[in-house]
PDB file of C-alpha atoms in Angstrom:
ATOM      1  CA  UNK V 726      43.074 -73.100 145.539  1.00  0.00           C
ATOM      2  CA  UNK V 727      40.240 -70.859 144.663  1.00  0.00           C
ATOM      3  CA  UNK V 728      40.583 -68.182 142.324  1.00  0.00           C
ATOM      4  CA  UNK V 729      39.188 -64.620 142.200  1.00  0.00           C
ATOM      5  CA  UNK V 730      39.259 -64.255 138.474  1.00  0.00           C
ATOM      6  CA  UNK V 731      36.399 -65.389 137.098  1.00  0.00           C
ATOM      7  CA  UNK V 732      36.069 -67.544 133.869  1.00  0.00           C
ATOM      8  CA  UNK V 733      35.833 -65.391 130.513  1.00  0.00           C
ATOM      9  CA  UNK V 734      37.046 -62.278 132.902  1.00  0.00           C
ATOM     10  CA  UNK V 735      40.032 -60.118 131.727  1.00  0.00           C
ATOM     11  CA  UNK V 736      43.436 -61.671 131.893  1.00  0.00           C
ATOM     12  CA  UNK V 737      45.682 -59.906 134.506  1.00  0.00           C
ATOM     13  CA  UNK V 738      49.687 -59.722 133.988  1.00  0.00           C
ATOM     14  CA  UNK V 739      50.386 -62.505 136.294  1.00  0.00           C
ATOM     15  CA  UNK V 740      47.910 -65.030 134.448  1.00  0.00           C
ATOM     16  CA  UNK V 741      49.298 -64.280 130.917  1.00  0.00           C
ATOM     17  CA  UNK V 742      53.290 -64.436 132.939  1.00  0.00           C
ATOM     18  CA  UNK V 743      52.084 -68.028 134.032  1.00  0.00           C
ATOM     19  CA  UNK V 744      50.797 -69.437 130.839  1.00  0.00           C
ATOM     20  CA  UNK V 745      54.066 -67.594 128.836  1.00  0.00           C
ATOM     21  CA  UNK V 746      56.038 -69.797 131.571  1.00  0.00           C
ATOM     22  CA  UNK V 747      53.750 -72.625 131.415  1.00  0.00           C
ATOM     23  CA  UNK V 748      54.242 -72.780 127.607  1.00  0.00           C
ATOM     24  CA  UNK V 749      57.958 -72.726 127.625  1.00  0.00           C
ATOM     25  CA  UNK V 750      58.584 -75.541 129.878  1.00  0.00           C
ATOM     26  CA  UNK V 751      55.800 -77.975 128.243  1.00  0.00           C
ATOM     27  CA  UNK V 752      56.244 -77.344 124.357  1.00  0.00           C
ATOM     28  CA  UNK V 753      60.379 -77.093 124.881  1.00  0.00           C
ATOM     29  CA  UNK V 754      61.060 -79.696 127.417  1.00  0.00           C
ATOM     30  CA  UNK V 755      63.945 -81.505 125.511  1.00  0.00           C
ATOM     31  CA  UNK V 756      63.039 -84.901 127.038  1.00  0.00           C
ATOM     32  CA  UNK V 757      59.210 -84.997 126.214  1.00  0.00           C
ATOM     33  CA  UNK V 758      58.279 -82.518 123.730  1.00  0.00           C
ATOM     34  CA  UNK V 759      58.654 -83.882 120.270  1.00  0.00           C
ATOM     35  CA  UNK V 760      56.829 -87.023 121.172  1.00  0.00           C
ATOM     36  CA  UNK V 761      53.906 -84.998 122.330  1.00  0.00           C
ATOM     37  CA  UNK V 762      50.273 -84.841 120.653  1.00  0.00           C
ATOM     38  CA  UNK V 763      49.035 -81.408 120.429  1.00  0.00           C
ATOM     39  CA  UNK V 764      46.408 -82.155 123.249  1.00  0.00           C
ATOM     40  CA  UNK V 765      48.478 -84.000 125.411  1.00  0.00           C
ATOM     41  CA  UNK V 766      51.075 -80.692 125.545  1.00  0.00           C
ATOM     42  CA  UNK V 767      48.009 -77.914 125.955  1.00  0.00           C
ATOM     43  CA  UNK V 768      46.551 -80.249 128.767  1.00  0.00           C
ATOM     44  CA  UNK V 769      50.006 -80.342 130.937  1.00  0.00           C
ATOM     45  CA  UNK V 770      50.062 -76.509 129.986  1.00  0.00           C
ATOM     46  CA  UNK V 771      46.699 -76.059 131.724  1.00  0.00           C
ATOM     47  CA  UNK V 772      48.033 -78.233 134.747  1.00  0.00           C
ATOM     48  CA  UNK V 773      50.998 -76.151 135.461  1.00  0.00           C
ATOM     49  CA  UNK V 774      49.211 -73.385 134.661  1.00  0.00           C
ATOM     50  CA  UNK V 775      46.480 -73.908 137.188  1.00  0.00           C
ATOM     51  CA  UNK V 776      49.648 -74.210 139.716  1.00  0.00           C
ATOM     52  CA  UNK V 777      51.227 -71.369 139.126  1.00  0.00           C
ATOM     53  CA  UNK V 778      48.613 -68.995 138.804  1.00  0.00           C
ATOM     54  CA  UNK V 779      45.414 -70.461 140.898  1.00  0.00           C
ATOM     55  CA  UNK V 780      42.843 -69.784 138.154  1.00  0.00           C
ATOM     56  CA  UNK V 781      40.104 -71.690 137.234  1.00  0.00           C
ATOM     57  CA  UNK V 782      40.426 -70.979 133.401  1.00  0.00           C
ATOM     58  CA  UNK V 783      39.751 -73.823 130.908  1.00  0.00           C
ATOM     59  CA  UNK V 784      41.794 -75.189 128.707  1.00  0.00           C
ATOM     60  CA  UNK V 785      40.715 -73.982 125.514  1.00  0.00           C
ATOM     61  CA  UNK V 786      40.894 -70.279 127.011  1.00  0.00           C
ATOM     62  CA  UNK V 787      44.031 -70.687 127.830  1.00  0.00           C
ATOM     63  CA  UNK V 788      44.583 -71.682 123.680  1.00  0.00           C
ATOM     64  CA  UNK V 789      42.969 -69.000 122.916  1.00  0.00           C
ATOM     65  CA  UNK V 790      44.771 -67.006 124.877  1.00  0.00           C
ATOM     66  CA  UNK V 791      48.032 -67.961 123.576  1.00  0.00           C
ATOM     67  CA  UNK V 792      47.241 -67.646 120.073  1.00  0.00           C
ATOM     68  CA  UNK V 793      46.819 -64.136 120.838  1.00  0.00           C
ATOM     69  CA  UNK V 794      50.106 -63.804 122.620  1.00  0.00           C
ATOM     70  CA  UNK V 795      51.991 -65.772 119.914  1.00  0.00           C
ATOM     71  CA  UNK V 796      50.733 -63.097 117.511  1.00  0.00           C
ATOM     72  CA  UNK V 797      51.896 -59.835 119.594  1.00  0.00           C
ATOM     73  CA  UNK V 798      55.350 -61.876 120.569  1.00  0.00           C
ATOM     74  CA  UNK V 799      56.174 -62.363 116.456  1.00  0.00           C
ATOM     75  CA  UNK V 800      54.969 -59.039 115.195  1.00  0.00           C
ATOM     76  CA  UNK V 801      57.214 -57.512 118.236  1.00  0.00           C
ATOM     77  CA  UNK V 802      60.132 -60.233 117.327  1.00  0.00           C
ATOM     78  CA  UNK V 803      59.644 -58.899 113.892  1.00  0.00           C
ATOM     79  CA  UNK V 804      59.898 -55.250 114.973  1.00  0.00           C
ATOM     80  CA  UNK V 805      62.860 -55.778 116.897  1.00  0.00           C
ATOM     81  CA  UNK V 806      64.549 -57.030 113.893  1.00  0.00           C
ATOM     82  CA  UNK V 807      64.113 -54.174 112.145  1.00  0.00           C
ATOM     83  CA  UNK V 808      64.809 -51.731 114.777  1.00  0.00           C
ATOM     84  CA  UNK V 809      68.264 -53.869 115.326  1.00  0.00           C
ATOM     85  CA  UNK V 810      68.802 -53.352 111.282  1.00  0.00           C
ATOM     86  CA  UNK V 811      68.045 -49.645 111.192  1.00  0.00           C
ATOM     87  CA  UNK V 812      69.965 -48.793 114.422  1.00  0.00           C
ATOM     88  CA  UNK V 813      72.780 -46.015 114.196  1.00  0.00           C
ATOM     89  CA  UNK V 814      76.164 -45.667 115.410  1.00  0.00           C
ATOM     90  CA  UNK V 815      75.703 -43.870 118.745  1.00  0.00           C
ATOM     91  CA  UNK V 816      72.678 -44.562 119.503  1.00  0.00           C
ATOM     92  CA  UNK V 817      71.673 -47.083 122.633  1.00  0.00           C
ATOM     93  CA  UNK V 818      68.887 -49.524 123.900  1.00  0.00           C
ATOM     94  CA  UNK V 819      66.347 -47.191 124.327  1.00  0.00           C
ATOM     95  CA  UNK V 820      66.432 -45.700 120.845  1.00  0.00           C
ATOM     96  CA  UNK V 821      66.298 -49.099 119.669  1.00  0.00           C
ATOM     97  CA  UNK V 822      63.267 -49.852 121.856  1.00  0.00           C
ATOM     98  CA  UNK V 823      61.765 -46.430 120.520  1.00  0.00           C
ATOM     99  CA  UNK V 824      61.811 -47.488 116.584  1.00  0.00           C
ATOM    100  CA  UNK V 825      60.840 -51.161 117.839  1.00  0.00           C
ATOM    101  CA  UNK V 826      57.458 -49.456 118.863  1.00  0.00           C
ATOM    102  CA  UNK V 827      57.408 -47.460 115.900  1.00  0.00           C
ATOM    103  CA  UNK V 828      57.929 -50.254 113.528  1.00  0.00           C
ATOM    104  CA  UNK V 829      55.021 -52.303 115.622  1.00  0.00           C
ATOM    105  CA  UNK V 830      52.301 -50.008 115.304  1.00  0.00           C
ATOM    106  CA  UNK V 831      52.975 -49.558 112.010  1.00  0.00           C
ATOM    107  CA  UNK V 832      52.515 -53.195 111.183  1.00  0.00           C
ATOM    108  CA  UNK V 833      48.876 -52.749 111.770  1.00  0.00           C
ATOM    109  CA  UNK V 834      46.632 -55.991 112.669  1.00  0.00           C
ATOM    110  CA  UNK V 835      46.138 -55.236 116.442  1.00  0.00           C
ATOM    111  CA  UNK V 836      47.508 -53.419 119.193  1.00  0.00           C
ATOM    112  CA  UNK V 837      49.606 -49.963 118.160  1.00  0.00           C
ATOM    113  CA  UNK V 838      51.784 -50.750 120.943  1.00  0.00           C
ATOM    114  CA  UNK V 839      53.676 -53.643 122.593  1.00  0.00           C
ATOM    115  CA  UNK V 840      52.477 -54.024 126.363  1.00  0.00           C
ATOM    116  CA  UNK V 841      53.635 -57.953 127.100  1.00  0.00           C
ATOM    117  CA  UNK V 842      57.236 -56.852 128.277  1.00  0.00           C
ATOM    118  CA  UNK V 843      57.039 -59.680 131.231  1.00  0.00           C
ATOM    119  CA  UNK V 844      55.743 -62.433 129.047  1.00  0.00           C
ATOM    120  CA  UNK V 845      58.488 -61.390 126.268  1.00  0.00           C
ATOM    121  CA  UNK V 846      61.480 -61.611 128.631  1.00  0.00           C
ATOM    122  CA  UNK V 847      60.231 -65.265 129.219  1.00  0.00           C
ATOM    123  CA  UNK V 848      59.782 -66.251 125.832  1.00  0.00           C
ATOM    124  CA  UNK V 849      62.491 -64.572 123.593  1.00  0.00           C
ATOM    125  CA  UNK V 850      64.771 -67.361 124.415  1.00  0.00           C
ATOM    126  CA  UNK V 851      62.478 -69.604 122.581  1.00  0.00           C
ATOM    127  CA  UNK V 852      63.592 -70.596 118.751  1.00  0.00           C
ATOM    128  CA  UNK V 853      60.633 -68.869 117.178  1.00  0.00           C
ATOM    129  CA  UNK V 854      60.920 -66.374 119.059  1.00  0.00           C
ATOM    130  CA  UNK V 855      64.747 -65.438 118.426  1.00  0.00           C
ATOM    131  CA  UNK V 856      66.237 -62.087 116.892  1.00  0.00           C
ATOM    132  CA  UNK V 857      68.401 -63.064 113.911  1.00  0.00           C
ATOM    133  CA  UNK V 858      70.445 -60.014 112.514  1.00  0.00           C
ATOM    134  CA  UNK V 859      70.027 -59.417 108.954  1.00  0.00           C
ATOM    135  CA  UNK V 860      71.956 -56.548 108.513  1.00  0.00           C
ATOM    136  CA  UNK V 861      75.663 -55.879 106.919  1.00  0.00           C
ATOM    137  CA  UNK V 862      78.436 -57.005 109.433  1.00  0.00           C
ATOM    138  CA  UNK V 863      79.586 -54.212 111.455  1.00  0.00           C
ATOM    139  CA  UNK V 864      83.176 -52.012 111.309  1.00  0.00           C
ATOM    140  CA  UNK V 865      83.766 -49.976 113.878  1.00  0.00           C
ATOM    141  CA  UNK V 866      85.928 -46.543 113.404  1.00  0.00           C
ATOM    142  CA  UNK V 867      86.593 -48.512 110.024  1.00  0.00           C
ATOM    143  CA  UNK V 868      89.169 -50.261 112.242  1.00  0.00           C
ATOM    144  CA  UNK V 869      90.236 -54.230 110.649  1.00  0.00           C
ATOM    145  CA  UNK V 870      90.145 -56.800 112.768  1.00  0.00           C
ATOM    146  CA  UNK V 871      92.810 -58.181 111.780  1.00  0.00           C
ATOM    147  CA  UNK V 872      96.020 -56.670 109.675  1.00  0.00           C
ATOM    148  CA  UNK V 873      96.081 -58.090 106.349  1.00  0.00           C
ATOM    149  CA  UNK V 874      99.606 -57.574 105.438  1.00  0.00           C
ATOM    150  CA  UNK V 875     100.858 -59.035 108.319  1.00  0.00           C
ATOM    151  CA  UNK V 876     102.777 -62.769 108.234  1.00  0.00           C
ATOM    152  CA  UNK V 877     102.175 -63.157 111.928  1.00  0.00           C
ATOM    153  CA  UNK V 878      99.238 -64.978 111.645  1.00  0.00           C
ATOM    154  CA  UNK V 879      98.752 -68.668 113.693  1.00  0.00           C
ATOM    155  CA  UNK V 880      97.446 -70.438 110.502  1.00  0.00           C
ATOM    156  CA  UNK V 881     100.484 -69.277 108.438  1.00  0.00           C
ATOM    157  CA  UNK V 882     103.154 -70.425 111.417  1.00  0.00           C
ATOM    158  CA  UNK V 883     102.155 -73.295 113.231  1.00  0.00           C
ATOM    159  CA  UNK V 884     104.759 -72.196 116.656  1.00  0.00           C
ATOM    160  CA  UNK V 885     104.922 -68.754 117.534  1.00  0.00           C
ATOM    161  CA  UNK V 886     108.478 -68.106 119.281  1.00  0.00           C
ATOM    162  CA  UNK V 887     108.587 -65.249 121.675  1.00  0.00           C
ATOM    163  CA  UNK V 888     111.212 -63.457 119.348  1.00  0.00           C
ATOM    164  CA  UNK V 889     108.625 -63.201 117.052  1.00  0.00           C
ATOM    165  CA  UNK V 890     106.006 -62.365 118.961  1.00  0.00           C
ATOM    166  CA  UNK V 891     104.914 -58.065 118.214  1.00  0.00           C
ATOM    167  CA  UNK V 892     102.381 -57.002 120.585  1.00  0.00           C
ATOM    168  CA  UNK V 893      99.473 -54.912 118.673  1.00  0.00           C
ATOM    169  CA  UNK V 894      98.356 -51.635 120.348  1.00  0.00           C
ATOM    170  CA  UNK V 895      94.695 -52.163 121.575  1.00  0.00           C
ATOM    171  CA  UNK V 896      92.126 -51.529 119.289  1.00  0.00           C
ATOM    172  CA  UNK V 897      90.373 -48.232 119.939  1.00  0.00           C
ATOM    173  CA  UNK V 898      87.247 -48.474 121.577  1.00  0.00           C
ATOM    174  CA  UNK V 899      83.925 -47.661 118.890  1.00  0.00           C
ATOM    175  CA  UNK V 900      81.179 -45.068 119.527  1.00  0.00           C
ATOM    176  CA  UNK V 901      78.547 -47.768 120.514  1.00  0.00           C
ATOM    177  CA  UNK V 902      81.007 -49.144 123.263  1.00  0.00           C
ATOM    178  CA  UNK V 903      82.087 -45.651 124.262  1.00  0.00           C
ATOM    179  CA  UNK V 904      78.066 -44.854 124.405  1.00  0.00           C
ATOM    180  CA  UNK V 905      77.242 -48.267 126.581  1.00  0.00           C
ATOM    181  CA  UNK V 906      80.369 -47.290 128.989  1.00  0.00           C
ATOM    182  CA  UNK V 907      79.144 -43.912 129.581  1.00  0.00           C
ATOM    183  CA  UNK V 908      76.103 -45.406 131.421  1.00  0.00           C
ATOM    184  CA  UNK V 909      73.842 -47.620 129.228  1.00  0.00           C
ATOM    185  CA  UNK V 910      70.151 -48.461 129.908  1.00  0.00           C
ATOM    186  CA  UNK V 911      69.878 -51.760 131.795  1.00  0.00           C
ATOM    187  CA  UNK V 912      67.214 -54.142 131.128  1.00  0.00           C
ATOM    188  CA  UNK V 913      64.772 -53.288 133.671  1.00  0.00           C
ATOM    189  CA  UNK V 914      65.173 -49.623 132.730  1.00  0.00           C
ATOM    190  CA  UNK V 915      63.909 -50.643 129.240  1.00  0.00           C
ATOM    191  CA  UNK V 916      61.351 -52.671 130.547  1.00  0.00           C
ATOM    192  CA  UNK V 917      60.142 -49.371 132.131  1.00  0.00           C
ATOM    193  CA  UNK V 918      60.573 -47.042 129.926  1.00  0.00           C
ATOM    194  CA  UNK V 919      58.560 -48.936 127.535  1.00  0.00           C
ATOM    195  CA  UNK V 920      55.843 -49.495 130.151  1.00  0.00           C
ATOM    196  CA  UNK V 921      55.880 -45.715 130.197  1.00  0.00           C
ATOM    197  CA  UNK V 922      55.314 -45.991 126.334  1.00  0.00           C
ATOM    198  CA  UNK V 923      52.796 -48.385 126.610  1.00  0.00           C
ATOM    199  CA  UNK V 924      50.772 -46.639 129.243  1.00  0.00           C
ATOM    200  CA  UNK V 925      51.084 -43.379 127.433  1.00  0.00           C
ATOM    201  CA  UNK V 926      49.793 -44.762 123.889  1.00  0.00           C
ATOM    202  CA  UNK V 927      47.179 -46.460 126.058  1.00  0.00           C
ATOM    203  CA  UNK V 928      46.213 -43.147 127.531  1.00  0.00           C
ATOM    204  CA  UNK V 929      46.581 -41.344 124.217  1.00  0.00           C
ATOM    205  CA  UNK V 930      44.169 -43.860 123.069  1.00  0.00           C
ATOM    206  CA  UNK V 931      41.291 -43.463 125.845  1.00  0.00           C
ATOM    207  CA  UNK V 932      41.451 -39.744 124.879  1.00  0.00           C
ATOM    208  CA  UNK V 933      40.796 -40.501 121.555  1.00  0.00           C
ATOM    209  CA  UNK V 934      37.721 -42.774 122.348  1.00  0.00           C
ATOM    210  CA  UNK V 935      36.004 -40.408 124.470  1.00  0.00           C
ATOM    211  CA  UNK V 936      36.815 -37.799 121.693  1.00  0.00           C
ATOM    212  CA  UNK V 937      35.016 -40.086 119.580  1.00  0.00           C
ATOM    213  CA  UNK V 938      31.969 -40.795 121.996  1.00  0.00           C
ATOM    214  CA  UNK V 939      31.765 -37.039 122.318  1.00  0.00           C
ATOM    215  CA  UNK V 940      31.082 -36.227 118.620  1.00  0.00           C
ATOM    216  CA  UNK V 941      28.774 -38.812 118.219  1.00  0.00           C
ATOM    217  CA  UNK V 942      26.774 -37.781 121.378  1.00  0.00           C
ATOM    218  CA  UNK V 943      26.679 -34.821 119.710  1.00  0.00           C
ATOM    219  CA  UNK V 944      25.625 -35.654 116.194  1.00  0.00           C
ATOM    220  CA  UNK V 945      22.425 -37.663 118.109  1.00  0.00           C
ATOM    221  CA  UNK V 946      21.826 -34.477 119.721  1.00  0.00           C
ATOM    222  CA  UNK V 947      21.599 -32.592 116.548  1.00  0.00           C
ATOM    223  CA  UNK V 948      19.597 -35.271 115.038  1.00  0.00           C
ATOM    224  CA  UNK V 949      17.204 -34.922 117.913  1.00  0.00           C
ATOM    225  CA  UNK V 950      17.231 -31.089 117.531  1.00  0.00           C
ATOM    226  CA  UNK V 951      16.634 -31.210 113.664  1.00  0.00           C
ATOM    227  CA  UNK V 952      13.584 -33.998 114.530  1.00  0.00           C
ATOM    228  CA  UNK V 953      12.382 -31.620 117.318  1.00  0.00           C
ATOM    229  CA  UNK V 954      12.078 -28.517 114.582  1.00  0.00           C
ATOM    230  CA  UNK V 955      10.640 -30.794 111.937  1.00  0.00           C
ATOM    231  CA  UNK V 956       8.039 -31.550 113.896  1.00  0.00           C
ATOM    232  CA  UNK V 957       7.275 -27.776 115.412  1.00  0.00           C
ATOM    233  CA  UNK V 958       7.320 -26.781 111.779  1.00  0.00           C
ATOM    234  CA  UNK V 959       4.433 -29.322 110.999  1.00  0.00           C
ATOM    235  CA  UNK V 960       2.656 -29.079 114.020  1.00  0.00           C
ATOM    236  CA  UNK V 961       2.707 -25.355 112.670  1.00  0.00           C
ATOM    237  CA  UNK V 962       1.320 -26.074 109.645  1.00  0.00           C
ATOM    238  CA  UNK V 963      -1.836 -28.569 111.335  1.00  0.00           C
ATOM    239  CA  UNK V 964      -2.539 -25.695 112.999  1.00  0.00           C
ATOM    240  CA  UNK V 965      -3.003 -23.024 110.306  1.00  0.00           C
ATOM    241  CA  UNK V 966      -4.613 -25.807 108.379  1.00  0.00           C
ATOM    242  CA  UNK V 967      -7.156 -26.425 111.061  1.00  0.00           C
ATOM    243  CA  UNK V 968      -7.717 -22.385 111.857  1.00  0.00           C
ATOM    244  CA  UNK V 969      -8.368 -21.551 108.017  1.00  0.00           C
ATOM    245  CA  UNK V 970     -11.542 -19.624 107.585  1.00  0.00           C
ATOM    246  CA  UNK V 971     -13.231 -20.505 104.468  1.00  0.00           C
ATOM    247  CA  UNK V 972     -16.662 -19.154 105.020  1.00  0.00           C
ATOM    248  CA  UNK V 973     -15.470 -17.035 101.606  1.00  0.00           C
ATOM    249  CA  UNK V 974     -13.586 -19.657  99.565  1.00  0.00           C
ATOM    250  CA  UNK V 975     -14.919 -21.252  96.912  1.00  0.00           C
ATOM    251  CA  UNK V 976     -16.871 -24.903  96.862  1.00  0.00           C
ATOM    252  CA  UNK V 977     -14.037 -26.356  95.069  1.00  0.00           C
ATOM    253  CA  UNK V 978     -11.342 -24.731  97.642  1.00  0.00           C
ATOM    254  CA  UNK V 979     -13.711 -25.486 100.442  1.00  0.00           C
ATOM    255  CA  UNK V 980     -13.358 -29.345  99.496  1.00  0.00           C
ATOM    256  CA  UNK V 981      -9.316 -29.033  99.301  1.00  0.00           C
ATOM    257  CA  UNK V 982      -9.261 -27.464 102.852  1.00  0.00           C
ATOM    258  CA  UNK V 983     -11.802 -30.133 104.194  1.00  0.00           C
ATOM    259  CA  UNK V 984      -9.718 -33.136 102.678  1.00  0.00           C
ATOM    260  CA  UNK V 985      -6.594 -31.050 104.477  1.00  0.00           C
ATOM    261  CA  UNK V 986      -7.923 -31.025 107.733  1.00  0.00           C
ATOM    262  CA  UNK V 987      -9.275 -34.711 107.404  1.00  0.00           C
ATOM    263  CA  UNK V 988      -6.019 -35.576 106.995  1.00  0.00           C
ATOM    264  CA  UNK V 989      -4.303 -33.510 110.251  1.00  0.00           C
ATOM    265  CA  UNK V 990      -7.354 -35.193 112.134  1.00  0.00           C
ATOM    266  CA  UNK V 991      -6.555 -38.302 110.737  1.00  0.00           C
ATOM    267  CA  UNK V 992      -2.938 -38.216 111.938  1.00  0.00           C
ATOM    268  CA  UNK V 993      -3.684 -36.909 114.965  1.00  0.00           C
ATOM    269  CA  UNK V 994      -6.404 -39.797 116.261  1.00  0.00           C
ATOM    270  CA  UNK V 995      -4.330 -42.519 114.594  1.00  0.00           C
ATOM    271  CA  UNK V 996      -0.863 -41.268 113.839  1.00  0.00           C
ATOM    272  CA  UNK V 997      -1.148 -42.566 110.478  1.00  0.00           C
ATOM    273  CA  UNK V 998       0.273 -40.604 107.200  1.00  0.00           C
ATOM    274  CA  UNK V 999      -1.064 -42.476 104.735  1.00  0.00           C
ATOM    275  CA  UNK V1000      -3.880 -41.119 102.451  1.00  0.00           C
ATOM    276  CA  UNK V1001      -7.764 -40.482 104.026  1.00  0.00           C
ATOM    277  CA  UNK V1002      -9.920 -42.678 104.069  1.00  0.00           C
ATOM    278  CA  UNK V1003     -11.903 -42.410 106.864  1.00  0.00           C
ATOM    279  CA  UNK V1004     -15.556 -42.388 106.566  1.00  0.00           C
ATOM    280  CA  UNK V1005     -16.452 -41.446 109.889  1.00  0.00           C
ATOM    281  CA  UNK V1006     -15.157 -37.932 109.157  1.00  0.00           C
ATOM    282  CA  UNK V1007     -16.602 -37.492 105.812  1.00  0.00           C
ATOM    283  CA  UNK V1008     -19.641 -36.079 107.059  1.00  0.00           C
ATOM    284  CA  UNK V1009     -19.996 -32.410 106.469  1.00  0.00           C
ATOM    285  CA  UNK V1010     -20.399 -31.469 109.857  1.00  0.00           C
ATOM    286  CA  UNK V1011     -17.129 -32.588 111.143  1.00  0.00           C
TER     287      UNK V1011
END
């Protein structure tokens, strides 16, 4: 199949989905992958690869590729960790999502946002990829799960009779659950929401360069103006120098106003500003 995307061009969303996909089912497959060389694995990554997506892209770009990937997928695992940690009671998906982008652009070393939301929902699965909690267990409304003082318990009587069976009221329902059974944000809500995100840093970001490209196309224009009146002012000068009447001067001034205009003829024949020495124009009658 030919392929419009030329090598070296841009990657487009549907390249990096295949090689996430690609990835996963080479360097994972529970039959094949522990036995495989390093090589062996990236070269039936580029095969499927080529399959799924129709690109002509070499092997070693598609490496390269992933390398960059594998970076933005652990800094955003990482991130997600930390939003999960510093979540509050009350508060849903989309907050967590929020602080997720907050904590990756504050890790620095790339992007300030995380754009890959396609390629992520393929990977996260993966064992290095994987949110561990690392928080404090959770209690909601401070509510046990189990009552300590009771003797009802199935490891303390092996058969529970019906006589002595209590039902328990049902546990009251916590603010998170009460929050996600109000209406929480679905998965492909987050995903776009965080697009959103994404395309607004992105945006916030181009204004920012041209900001940029702006002041400095204005600090060559000053530069330019400031060379443009530096060289007025001399030309100034040359010409006073050259219009000075010293029929009444002095020999010795005479001389210092000859070896002056030597000089602006000098610079003007052979736009040189080193000393005179010019014998040509040491006759008196130039």
């Amino acid at each position: 199949m030919a392929s419009s995307v030329e090598v070296g061009g841009s990657w487009s969303t549907n390249e990096d989905i295949a090689l996430c996909q690609s990835w996963v089912n080479n360097s994972h497959d529970p039959i094949t992958s522990n036995e495989m060389k390093y090589h062996h694995m990236w070269s039936k990554i580029h095969g499927e690869f080529c399959q799924r997506s129709g690109s002509i892209r070499t092997e070693m770009a598609l490496s390269s590729r992933w390398k960059l990937l594998n970076k933005e997928f652990g800094k955003w695992r990482n991130a997600l960790t930390k939003a999960k940690g510093n979540i509050q009671s009350g508060q849903n998906l989309t907050d967590e999502m929020i602080q997720a982008q907050m904590w990756f652009g504050a890790m620095g070393q790339g992007k300030k946002s995380f754009v890959h939301f396609h390629c992520w929902e393929i990977v996260k699965d993966c064992p290095k990829f994987k949110i561990i909690p690392t928080g404090p267990p959770v209690v909601m409304n401070e509510t046990p799960l189990y009552d300590s003082t009771s003797t009802d318990s199935p490891l303390d009587s092996p058969v529970e009779t019906e006589s002595s069976f209590v039902p328990r009221p049902p546990r009251p329902i916590g603010r998170k659950a009460a929050t996600a059974k109000r209406g929480g944000t679905s998965t492909n809500e987050c995903v776009q929401l965080l697009e959103q995100i994404a395309k607004s840093t992105s945006l916030r970001m181009e204004r920012d360069l041209k900001r940029d490209e702006m002041d400095v196309a204005r600090e060559e224009a000053f530069v330019i103006q400031q060379q443009k009146a530096q060289e007025k002012d001399i030309e100034d000068r040359e010409m006073k120098i050259m219009a000075m009447n010293t029929s009444h001067m002095s020999p010795e001034t005479k001389a210092y106003w000859k070896l002056r205009r030597r000089d602006v003829m000098r610079r003007k024949l052979f736009h040189d500003d080193g000393p005179s020495n010019t014998d040509w124009l040491n006759d008196d009658n130039h």
